Tab-separated table of C-alpha atoms and ligand atoms in Angstrom:
chain	number	residue	atom	x	y	z
A	1	UNK	CA	94.895	67.610	112.632
A	2	UNK	CA	96.171	66.370	108.731
A	3	UNK	CA	96.459	68.721	106.510
A	4	UNK	CA	94.357	66.907	104.118
A	5	UNK	CA	94.328	68.208	100.282
A	6	UNK	CA	90.961	69.505	97.831
A	7	UNK	CA	90.758	67.259	95.605
A	8	UNK	CA	89.857	68.357	91.778
A	9	UNK	CA	86.472	67.066	91.117
A	10	UNK	CA	83.934	67.254	87.987
A	11	UNK	CA	81.668	70.089	88.611
A	12	UNK	CA	78.704	67.836	86.500
A	13	UNK	CA	77.205	64.302	87.035
A	14	UNK	CA	76.293	61.871	84.404
A	15	UNK	CA	72.859	61.535	82.981
A	16	UNK	CA	73.312	59.298	80.063
A	17	UNK	CA	76.199	56.866	79.348
A	18	UNK	CA	77.822	55.192	75.863
A	19	UNK	CA	78.034	51.673	76.285
A	20	UNK	CA	81.610	50.566	75.279
A	21	UNK	CA	82.865	46.801	73.756
A	22	UNK	CA	85.411	45.204	75.492
A	23	UNK	CA	87.678	43.437	72.765
A	24	UNK	CA	90.494	40.217	73.158
A	25	UNK	CA	93.731	40.403	72.385
A	26	UNK	CA	93.077	38.463	69.372
A	27	UNK	CA	90.642	40.416	68.364
A	28	UNK	CA	92.641	43.377	69.007
A	29	UNK	CA	95.551	41.921	66.980
A	30	UNK	CA	93.584	41.396	64.139
A	31	UNK	CA	91.816	44.865	63.978
A	32	UNK	CA	95.453	45.960	64.329
A	33	UNK	CA	96.612	44.513	61.294
A	34	UNK	CA	93.759	45.104	59.355
A	35	UNK	CA	94.535	49.031	59.758
A	36	UNK	CA	97.878	48.711	58.712
A	37	UNK	CA	99.234	49.725	62.066
A	38	UNK	CA	97.540	52.837	62.245
A	39	UNK	CA	95.382	53.743	65.117
A	40	UNK	CA	93.601	56.276	62.506
A	41	UNK	CA	92.596	53.416	60.798
A	42	UNK	CA	91.205	50.878	63.176
A	43	UNK	CA	87.179	50.876	63.327
A	44	UNK	CA	85.747	53.005	66.348
A	45	UNK	CA	84.077	50.028	67.314
A	46	UNK	CA	87.038	48.536	68.158
A	47	UNK	CA	88.590	50.527	70.693
A	48	UNK	CA	87.925	50.347	74.334
A	49	UNK	CA	89.299	53.969	75.627
A	50	UNK	CA	89.968	56.549	72.719
A	51	UNK	CA	92.537	58.308	72.965
A	52	UNK	CA	93.586	59.164	69.711
A	53	UNK	CA	92.091	63.103	70.399
A	54	UNK	CA	90.648	65.406	72.033
A	55	UNK	CA	88.781	67.063	68.957
A	56	UNK	CA	85.580	66.720	68.500
A	57	UNK	CA	85.019	64.128	71.072
A	58	UNK	CA	84.229	66.149	74.314
A	59	UNK	CA	80.671	65.511	76.229
A	60	UNK	CA	78.256	67.927	75.472
A	61	UNK	CA	76.329	69.565	78.703
A	62	UNK	CA	72.333	69.196	79.295
A	63	UNK	CA	72.600	72.753	78.143
A	64	UNK	CA	74.572	72.782	74.876
A	65	UNK	CA	71.647	69.573	73.828
A	66	UNK	CA	69.188	71.822	74.531
A	67	UNK	CA	70.468	74.837	72.403
A	68	UNK	CA	71.066	72.114	69.329
A	69	UNK	CA	66.947	71.999	69.918
A	70	UNK	CA	66.988	75.623	69.382
A	71	UNK	CA	68.818	75.959	65.588
A	72	UNK	CA	67.343	78.266	63.562
A	73	UNK	CA	68.543	76.371	60.252
A	74	UNK	CA	67.454	79.153	57.832
A	75	UNK	CA	70.239	79.670	54.693
A	76	UNK	CA	71.067	83.485	55.648
A	77	UNK	CA	71.189	85.202	59.163
A	78	UNK	CA	70.405	82.210	61.427
A	79	UNK	CA	69.646	83.673	64.669
A	80	UNK	CA	72.399	80.895	66.289
A	81	UNK	CA	74.831	82.984	63.779
A	82	UNK	CA	74.178	86.222	66.038
A	83	UNK	CA	74.707	84.164	69.047
A	84	UNK	CA	77.897	82.796	68.795
A	85	UNK	CA	79.203	86.326	67.213
A	86	UNK	CA	78.352	88.360	70.385
A	87	UNK	CA	79.613	85.473	72.791
A	88	UNK	CA	82.420	85.086	70.350
A	89	UNK	CA	82.953	89.088	71.049
A	90	UNK	CA	82.337	89.444	74.578
A	91	UNK	CA	84.371	85.907	75.722
A	92	UNK	CA	87.757	86.815	73.643
A	93	UNK	CA	87.288	89.957	72.370
A	94	UNK	CA	88.135	89.838	68.583
A	95	UNK	CA	85.616	92.125	66.730
A	96	UNK	CA	84.498	90.306	63.603
A	97	UNK	CA	83.983	86.657	63.118
A	98	UNK	CA	83.467	83.811	60.599
A	99	UNK	CA	82.432	80.451	61.469
A	100	UNK	CA	83.882	77.505	59.650
A	101	UNK	CA	83.301	73.497	59.456
A	102	UNK	CA	86.087	73.468	62.166
A	103	UNK	CA	90.085	74.334	62.702
A	104	UNK	CA	91.307	73.753	59.572
A	105	UNK	CA	89.072	75.598	57.269
A	106	UNK	CA	89.640	78.697	58.955
A	107	UNK	CA	93.597	78.456	58.332
A	108	UNK	CA	92.933	77.830	54.288
A	109	UNK	CA	90.923	81.077	54.318
A	110	UNK	CA	93.195	82.965	56.513
A	111	UNK	CA	96.755	81.364	54.782
A	112	UNK	CA	95.174	82.208	51.871
A	113	UNK	CA	94.473	85.861	52.528
A	114	UNK	CA	97.688	87.139	54.375
A	115	UNK	CA	100.560	84.836	52.830
A	116	UNK	CA	102.279	85.414	49.664
A	117	UNK	CA	104.907	83.448	47.756
A	118	UNK	CA	107.762	83.525	49.479
A	119	UNK	CA	106.643	84.722	53.247
A	120	UNK	CA	108.023	83.443	55.971
A	121	UNK	CA	105.660	82.521	59.039
A	122	UNK	CA	107.804	82.343	62.265
A	123	UNK	CA	105.863	80.462	64.766
A	124	UNK	CA	106.104	78.707	68.082
A	125	UNK	CA	105.812	74.839	66.750
A	126	UNK	CA	104.195	74.115	63.795
A	127	UNK	CA	100.876	72.212	64.237
A	128	UNK	CA	100.340	69.905	60.700
A	129	UNK	CA	96.982	71.315	59.311
A	130	UNK	CA	98.148	74.828	60.178
A	131	UNK	CA	101.856	74.681	58.623
A	132	UNK	CA	100.401	72.691	55.327
A	133	UNK	CA	97.837	75.532	54.948
A	134	UNK	CA	100.914	78.023	55.333
A	135	UNK	CA	103.329	76.238	52.733
A	136	UNK	CA	100.320	75.439	49.755
A	137	UNK	CA	99.846	79.432	50.123
A	138	UNK	CA	103.321	79.717	49.224
A	139	UNK	CA	104.639	80.096	52.840
A	140	UNK	CA	107.390	78.666	54.689
A	141	UNK	CA	107.043	78.136	58.451
A	142	UNK	CA	109.909	78.640	60.808
A	143	UNK	CA	110.368	77.461	64.197
A	144	UNK	CA	110.356	80.072	67.110
A	145	UNK	CA	109.820	78.345	69.902
A	146	UNK	CA	111.732	78.289	73.115
A	147	UNK	CA	114.661	75.336	72.743
A	148	UNK	CA	113.441	74.139	76.057
A	149	UNK	CA	110.471	73.002	73.958
A	150	UNK	CA	112.061	70.380	71.881
A	151	UNK	CA	113.802	68.759	75.183
A	152	UNK	CA	110.670	66.196	76.862
A	153	UNK	CA	112.795	66.476	80.051
A	154	UNK	CA	113.221	70.314	80.487
A	155	UNK	CA	110.506	71.338	82.936
A	156	UNK	CA	110.646	75.117	81.856
A	157	UNK	CA	106.775	76.261	83.071
A	158	UNK	CA	106.183	77.830	79.757
A	159	UNK	CA	107.637	75.587	76.809
A	160	UNK	CA	105.125	77.210	74.595
A	161	UNK	CA	107.379	80.514	74.823
A	162	UNK	CA	108.845	82.359	72.078
A	163	UNK	CA	112.105	82.710	71.845
A	164	UNK	CA	112.446	86.385	70.701
A	165	UNK	CA	115.990	86.069	69.718
A	166	UNK	CA	114.990	84.055	66.976
A	167	UNK	CA	112.211	86.090	65.535
A	168	UNK	CA	114.489	89.032	65.787
A	169	UNK	CA	116.872	86.445	63.634
A	170	UNK	CA	114.220	86.246	61.195
A	171	UNK	CA	113.425	89.879	60.642
A	172	UNK	CA	117.070	90.543	60.203
A	173	UNK	CA	117.356	87.990	57.588
A	174	UNK	CA	114.108	88.300	55.233
A	175	UNK	CA	112.667	91.714	56.414
A	176	UNK	CA	109.098	92.585	58.214
A	177	UNK	CA	107.447	92.683	54.623
A	178	UNK	CA	108.432	89.143	54.289
A	179	UNK	CA	106.572	88.019	57.524
A	180	UNK	CA	102.943	88.560	57.318
A	181	UNK	CA	102.544	87.126	60.996
A	182	UNK	CA	103.461	85.710	63.516
A	183	UNK	CA	101.555	82.326	64.287
A	184	UNK	CA	100.770	81.852	67.627
A	185	UNK	CA	99.606	78.878	69.522
A	186	UNK	CA	98.105	79.034	73.650
A	187	UNK	CA	98.748	75.556	74.888
A	188	UNK	CA	101.051	74.290	71.946
A	189	UNK	CA	99.790	70.776	70.792
A	190	UNK	CA	102.958	69.042	69.658
A	191	UNK	CA	105.207	70.095	72.135
A	192	UNK	CA	102.756	68.407	74.360
A	193	UNK	CA	100.234	70.773	75.304
A	194	UNK	CA	102.356	73.665	76.505
A	195	UNK	CA	101.490	76.893	77.526
A	196	UNK	CA	102.741	80.363	76.292
A	197	UNK	CA	103.149	83.082	79.296
A	198	UNK	CA	101.294	85.906	79.484
A	199	UNK	CA	104.717	87.912	79.908
A	200	UNK	CA	105.822	86.547	76.873
A	201	UNK	CA	102.978	87.443	74.480
A	202	UNK	CA	103.224	91.234	76.005
A	203	UNK	CA	107.027	90.833	74.945
A	204	UNK	CA	106.272	89.625	71.670
A	205	UNK	CA	103.200	92.298	71.403
A	206	UNK	CA	105.376	94.506	72.271
A	207	UNK	CA	108.107	93.771	69.971
A	208	UNK	CA	105.526	92.899	66.773
A	209	UNK	CA	103.894	95.981	66.990
A	210	UNK	CA	107.425	97.846	66.468
A	211	UNK	CA	107.627	96.038	63.591
A	212	UNK	CA	104.160	96.217	62.502
A	213	UNK	CA	103.757	92.751	62.196
A	214	UNK	CA	100.440	90.757	63.011
A	215	UNK	CA	99.865	88.287	65.665
A	216	UNK	CA	97.408	85.402	64.966
A	217	UNK	CA	96.591	83.599	67.371
A	218	UNK	CA	95.499	79.994	67.069
A	219	UNK	CA	93.258	79.516	70.155
A	220	UNK	CA	92.553	76.080	69.658
A	221	UNK	CA	92.838	75.271	73.705
A	222	UNK	CA	93.109	78.776	75.474
A	223	UNK	CA	91.574	78.053	77.995
A	224	UNK	CA	93.905	75.871	78.862
A	225	UNK	CA	96.732	77.730	78.116
A	226	UNK	CA	95.009	80.271	80.690
A	227	UNK	CA	94.618	77.479	83.424
A	228	UNK	CA	98.367	77.141	83.504
A	229	UNK	CA	99.318	81.141	83.550
A	230	UNK	CA	96.461	81.316	86.911
A	231	UNK	CA	98.474	78.359	88.571
A	232	UNK	CA	102.233	79.446	87.611
A	233	UNK	CA	102.672	83.254	86.725
A	234	UNK	CA	102.690	85.714	89.031
A	235	UNK	CA	99.928	88.131	89.347
A	236	UNK	CA	97.624	86.131	87.806
A	237	UNK	CA	96.381	83.398	90.843
A	238	UNK	CA	93.116	85.723	91.353
A	239	UNK	CA	92.262	85.973	88.429
A	240	UNK	CA	89.729	84.561	86.394
A	241	UNK	CA	90.303	81.750	83.558
A	242	UNK	CA	87.804	84.126	81.567
A	243	UNK	CA	89.509	87.132	82.267
A	244	UNK	CA	93.039	85.950	81.387
A	245	UNK	CA	91.608	83.865	77.933
A	246	UNK	CA	90.441	87.665	77.303
A	247	UNK	CA	93.411	89.259	78.404
A	248	UNK	CA	96.057	86.594	76.270
A	249	UNK	CA	93.531	87.591	72.842
A	250	UNK	CA	93.935	90.895	73.512
A	251	UNK	CA	97.630	90.472	72.595
A	252	UNK	CA	96.827	89.147	68.998
A	253	UNK	CA	95.187	90.911	66.045
A	254	UNK	CA	92.791	87.613	64.757
A	255	UNK	CA	92.678	83.733	65.739
A	256	UNK	CA	91.677	80.707	64.220
A	257	UNK	CA	89.717	77.940	66.269
A	258	UNK	CA	89.112	74.502	66.259
A	259	UNK	CA	85.763	74.883	68.649
A	260	UNK	CA	85.935	70.945	68.245
A	261	UNK	CA	88.952	71.124	71.735
A	262	UNK	CA	88.358	74.352	74.043
A	263	UNK	CA	84.932	75.026	73.019
A	264	UNK	CA	83.154	71.317	73.691
A	265	UNK	CA	81.419	71.094	70.679
A	266	UNK	CA	81.432	67.796	68.414
A	267	UNK	CA	82.488	69.900	65.513
A	268	UNK	CA	82.805	74.091	64.700
A	269	UNK	CA	85.244	76.529	64.170
A	270	UNK	CA	85.588	80.256	63.282
A	271	UNK	CA	88.394	82.524	61.776
A	272	UNK	CA	88.041	85.638	64.132
A	273	UNK	CA	89.770	88.853	63.414
A	274	UNK	CA	89.917	93.182	64.199
A	275	UNK	CA	90.866	93.755	60.649
A	276	UNK	CA	88.312	95.323	58.948
A	277	UNK	CA	89.581	94.780	55.038
A	278	UNK	CA	90.931	91.247	56.039
A	279	UNK	CA	87.385	90.334	57.631
A	280	UNK	CA	85.732	91.310	54.197
A	281	UNK	CA	88.186	89.426	52.288
A	282	UNK	CA	87.680	86.630	54.718
A	283	UNK	CA	83.492	87.123	54.515
A	284	UNK	CA	83.924	86.954	50.246
A	285	UNK	CA	86.341	84.119	50.478
A	286	UNK	CA	84.131	81.652	53.075
A	287	UNK	CA	81.273	81.458	50.788
A	288	UNK	CA	83.406	79.634	48.434
A	289	UNK	CA	85.175	77.214	50.471
A	290	UNK	CA	83.144	76.461	53.236
A	291	UNK	CA	79.408	78.345	52.873
A	292	UNK	CA	77.857	81.560	53.586
A	293	UNK	CA	79.189	83.790	56.025
A	294	UNK	CA	76.511	83.421	58.592
A	295	UNK	CA	76.906	79.478	58.599
A	296	UNK	CA	80.221	78.339	57.408
A	297	UNK	CA	79.511	74.768	56.790
A	298	UNK	CA	77.925	74.676	60.138
A	299	UNK	CA	74.186	74.124	60.784
A	300	UNK	CA	72.552	76.258	62.712
A	301	UNK	CA	72.122	73.865	65.916
A	302	UNK	CA	76.066	73.279	65.968
A	303	UNK	CA	76.486	77.031	66.272
A	304	UNK	CA	74.489	77.517	68.998
A	305	UNK	CA	76.159	74.688	70.597
A	306	UNK	CA	79.663	76.152	69.988
A	307	UNK	CA	77.879	79.269	71.671
A	308	UNK	CA	77.240	77.781	74.633
A	309	UNK	CA	80.302	76.025	74.672
A	310	UNK	CA	82.608	78.357	74.593
A	311	UNK	CA	81.095	80.143	78.114
A	312	UNK	CA	81.246	76.891	79.277
A	313	UNK	CA	84.718	76.226	78.475
A	314	UNK	CA	85.828	79.534	80.225
A	315	UNK	CA	84.674	77.895	83.675
A	316	UNK	CA	87.209	77.433	86.621
A	317	UNK	CA	85.832	75.028	87.545
A	318	UNK	CA	85.556	72.995	84.010
A	319	UNK	CA	89.285	73.775	83.945
A	320	UNK	CA	90.323	72.766	87.003
A	321	UNK	CA	88.568	69.149	86.440
A	322	UNK	CA	89.633	69.272	82.850
A	323	UNK	CA	93.437	69.832	83.470
A	324	UNK	CA	93.390	68.082	86.955
A	325	UNK	CA	92.566	65.213	85.056
A	326	UNK	CA	95.004	64.880	82.974
A	327	UNK	CA	97.933	65.611	85.659
A	328	UNK	CA	95.648	62.456	87.768
A	329	UNK	CA	96.809	60.334	84.696
A	330	UNK	CA	100.622	61.930	83.874
A	331	UNK	CA	101.445	61.407	87.568
A	332	UNK	CA	100.161	57.392	87.598
A	333	UNK	CA	102.048	56.856	84.359
A	334	UNK	CA	104.752	58.681	86.377
A	335	UNK	CA	104.179	56.103	89.117
A	336	UNK	CA	104.913	53.293	86.521
A	337	UNK	CA	108.069	54.672	85.149
A	338	UNK	CA	106.703	55.064	81.919
A	339	UNK	CA	108.794	58.367	80.119
A	340	UNK	CA	106.677	61.356	79.627
A	341	UNK	CA	107.173	64.720	78.340
A	342	UNK	CA	107.508	67.027	81.755
A	343	UNK	CA	105.750	69.399	82.757
A	344	UNK	CA	102.221	67.717	82.303
A	345	UNK	CA	100.297	69.223	79.652
A	346	UNK	CA	96.771	70.696	79.257
A	347	UNK	CA	95.312	68.272	76.863
A	348	UNK	CA	96.766	64.690	77.597
A	349	UNK	CA	99.851	62.593	77.917
A	350	UNK	CA	102.915	62.386	75.738
A	351	UNK	CA	105.040	59.728	75.980
A	352	UNK	CA	108.539	60.069	75.094
A	353	UNK	CA	109.097	57.043	72.432
A	354	UNK	CA	112.659	57.819	72.126
A	355	UNK	CA	113.112	57.100	75.489
A	356	UNK	CA	110.623	54.364	75.923
A	357	UNK	CA	111.861	52.298	72.970
A	358	UNK	CA	115.418	53.726	72.646
A	359	UNK	CA	116.414	50.623	70.319
A	360	UNK	CA	114.334	51.389	67.601
A	361	UNK	CA	115.666	53.815	65.223
A	362	UNK	CA	113.530	56.892	64.124
A	363	UNK	CA	113.305	55.667	60.763
A	364	UNK	CA	111.686	52.330	62.197
A	365	UNK	CA	108.987	55.059	63.592
A	366	UNK	CA	109.030	54.173	67.774
A	367	UNK	CA	105.920	56.580	68.114
A	368	UNK	CA	103.601	54.985	65.712
A	369	UNK	CA	104.978	51.061	66.910
A	370	UNK	CA	104.497	52.153	70.687
A	371	UNK	CA	100.904	53.101	69.603
A	372	UNK	CA	100.122	50.140	68.194
A	373	UNK	CA	101.576	47.980	71.351
A	374	UNK	CA	99.563	50.034	73.642
A	375	UNK	CA	96.220	49.678	71.276
A	376	UNK	CA	97.418	45.140	71.646
A	377	UNK	CA	97.775	45.543	75.098
A	378	UNK	CA	94.699	47.432	76.525
A	379	UNK	CA	92.111	48.348	73.433
A	380	UNK	CA	93.542	52.104	74.525
A	381	UNK	CA	93.976	53.909	71.070
A	382	UNK	CA	96.719	56.601	70.935
A	383	UNK	CA	98.046	58.994	68.733
A	384	UNK	CA	101.734	59.180	67.076
A	385	UNK	CA	103.267	62.373	66.997
A	386	UNK	CA	106.585	62.397	65.797
A	387	UNK	CA	108.499	61.992	62.553
A	388	UNK	CA	104.757	59.980	60.659
A	389	UNK	CA	102.654	63.119	61.906
A	390	UNK	CA	106.146	65.449	61.008
A	391	UNK	CA	105.922	64.515	57.122
A	392	UNK	CA	108.110	65.946	54.138
A	393	UNK	CA	109.259	69.337	53.229
A	394	UNK	CA	108.533	71.269	50.285
A	395	UNK	CA	111.078	69.241	48.732
A	396	UNK	CA	110.555	65.855	49.613
A	397	UNK	CA	112.948	65.013	52.093
A	398	UNK	CA	111.729	63.732	55.734
A	399	UNK	CA	111.570	66.252	58.540
A	400	UNK	CA	113.096	64.230	61.865
A	401	UNK	CA	111.453	66.323	64.666
A	402	UNK	CA	113.302	65.995	67.918
A	403	UNK	CA	110.180	64.955	69.634
A	404	UNK	CA	109.142	61.525	68.772
A	405	UNK	CA	105.837	61.044	71.197
A	406	UNK	CA	102.827	59.136	71.730
A	407	UNK	CA	99.683	60.897	72.518
A	408	UNK	CA	97.079	60.159	75.324
A	409	UNK	CA	94.902	62.629	74.397
A	410	UNK	CA	91.949	62.794	77.118
A	411	UNK	CA	88.608	64.075	75.706
A	412	UNK	CA	86.573	66.338	77.755
A	413	UNK	CA	84.101	65.348	80.320
A	414	UNK	CA	83.750	61.945	79.171
A	415	UNK	CA	86.281	59.319	81.066
A	416	UNK	CA	86.152	58.350	84.862
A	417	UNK	CA	89.384	57.697	86.969
A	418	UNK	CA	89.122	54.310	86.618
A	419	UNK	CA	89.855	54.370	83.361
A	420	UNK	CA	92.865	56.817	83.985
A	421	UNK	CA	93.728	54.028	85.725
A	422	UNK	CA	93.336	51.416	83.146
A	423	UNK	CA	95.026	53.529	80.951
A	424	UNK	CA	98.265	54.191	82.977
A	425	UNK	CA	98.278	50.551	83.967
A	426	UNK	CA	98.362	49.243	80.299
A	427	UNK	CA	101.034	51.919	79.483
A	428	UNK	CA	103.572	50.382	82.168
A	429	UNK	CA	102.864	46.779	81.132
A	430	UNK	CA	104.222	47.803	77.884
A	431	UNK	CA	106.674	49.423	79.546
A	432	UNK	CA	107.821	46.029	81.224
A	433	UNK	CA	108.077	44.203	78.015
A	434	UNK	CA	109.668	47.146	75.815
A	435	UNK	CA	112.886	45.395	75.420
A	436	UNK	CA	110.953	42.875	72.881
A	437	UNK	CA	109.326	45.486	70.570
A	438	UNK	CA	110.470	45.872	66.967
A	439	UNK	CA	110.051	48.551	65.002
A	440	UNK	CA	108.012	48.658	61.542
A	441	UNK	CA	108.462	49.889	57.797
A	442	UNK	CA	105.838	52.401	56.063
A	443	UNK	CA	104.309	50.565	53.283
A	444	UNK	CA	102.105	53.010	52.203
A	445	UNK	CA	102.718	56.618	51.871
A	446	UNK	CA	100.008	59.026	50.976
A	447	UNK	CA	100.634	62.733	49.875
A	448	UNK	CA	99.448	65.091	52.125
A	449	UNK	CA	98.729	64.813	55.807
A	450	UNK	CA	100.200	61.030	55.719
A	451	UNK	CA	99.606	60.255	59.153
A	452	UNK	CA	95.782	59.981	58.826
A	453	UNK	CA	96.295	57.034	56.192
A	454	UNK	CA	99.731	55.817	55.890
A	455	UNK	CA	100.216	51.940	56.252
A	456	UNK	CA	102.509	49.721	58.151
A	457	UNK	CA	104.278	46.368	58.554
A	458	UNK	CA	105.895	44.856	61.610
A	459	UNK	CA	110.220	44.255	60.721
B	501	F0G	N1	95.331	73.753	65.619
B	501	F0G	C1	95.648	73.100	66.285
B	501	F0G	C2	96.486	73.322	68.051
B	501	F0G	C3	94.894	71.732	66.570
B	501	F0G	O1	95.456	70.904	67.658
B	501	F0G	C4	93.888	71.606	65.279
B	501	F0G	C5	93.319	70.326	65.154
B	501	F0G	C6	94.028	72.210	64.542
B	501	F0G	C7	94.309	73.875	64.636
B	501	F0G	C8	92.875	71.852	63.374
B	501	F0G	O2	91.788	71.948	63.758
B	501	F0G	O3	91.334	69.600	63.483
B	501	F0G	O4	89.169	71.576	63.879
B	501	F0G	O5	90.520	71.455	61.621
B	501	F0G	N2	93.764	69.225	66.237
B	501	F0G	C9	93.430	67.795	66.360
B	501	F0G	C10	94.378	67.378	67.366
B	501	F0G	C11	93.199	67.291	65.219
B	501	F0G	O6	93.771	66.004	67.803
B	501	F0G	O7	94.970	67.312	67.771
B	501	F0G	P1	90.046	70.982	63.645
């Protein structure tokens, strides 16, 4: 008997479809010019398969939609808030909850409360909005991720891990008093969706406890991280995703969440914290920036969809199919010899633009260029995650990140396996004509988070 494998498959079927516009090459060329070669500035109507982000782009379930109809739109004390609060406590274990309109709303409030001018915030690689809020609050981000994370070819199973020696050096140099917290992301986005191990988290907890430093968890993609722990870490293969998620959270003191990813909603986020004093201040501050503490910028129905989405996000069947689809796409790209970040991460495929376009120097934006070329080829929209996203230091100099990547981010429960084939084929075709591709220059640069609105011209 042949040993036939068990494929992953979706634990759902399709009830409604959204029709897409197919474009021609001349139409895409024009659209790209109008957008200044920035995929963020394309009209979504001109996009066939949208892999710009997995943020807010998930398909909600029938149950979530039913929950939307149960919205209690009272200004204060909405029933949906109490449901969400209960689900967050039960699923993640954090004590106190403040809803926010999305992740950066929580980052803003938390940074303002915990960071003083001159503070140092070590973290396992930066994320754009997270670091900016830390800087705006007067802090300085220091990268303490393991070196392997900066090497796209390195197959380390937990490239999201913290290098405790790097942290210890910072503690010795600045003193623990100047480090309000360590900023820890699960499924490190900018490293390619790479997980942190439970062992590393436990070690970090022991170290920070000794020095009286908090751990704040960016839990945007915690369920995907849990999947890799279940797959790769000793002692976790029999544990459920739900229990792994809760254990991860238990080693941290609080979290910011963009529920637009893991939690399967189109809008929403929260700040969760175990410390009553921080909670009290956050509950007060949220009124200034987001809305009353029982809605935080969200409609009651949004909170209900989030509460239900959180439950669905920690289901083993869901996460296996979710990450399974990403891995399917990655393996197809490898078949076409497209250079991608390895191991394949949880929320998308990250193409190594430095390797793809070795003749384009980083100042000429290889990843931005490649994202434009992919769109031109097939109408697939991807995102630059390199020098443009990295931005400038507070002193005005450019950051030059080691990783110069194009992210093919997969929305949850949205596209089919045939779509994955089309995407990989497009990357393969562009790779075949890579030598004829020239870089670009930036002709407009906004002050904050420039990647969203910058414009380029072809050289
Ligand atoms: N943290 C991480 C790890 C993220 O990926 C994001 C958003 C945020 C925080 C901010 O959350 O968008 O809800 O305000 N990432 C999106 C992305 C934008 O495309 O990766 P937000």
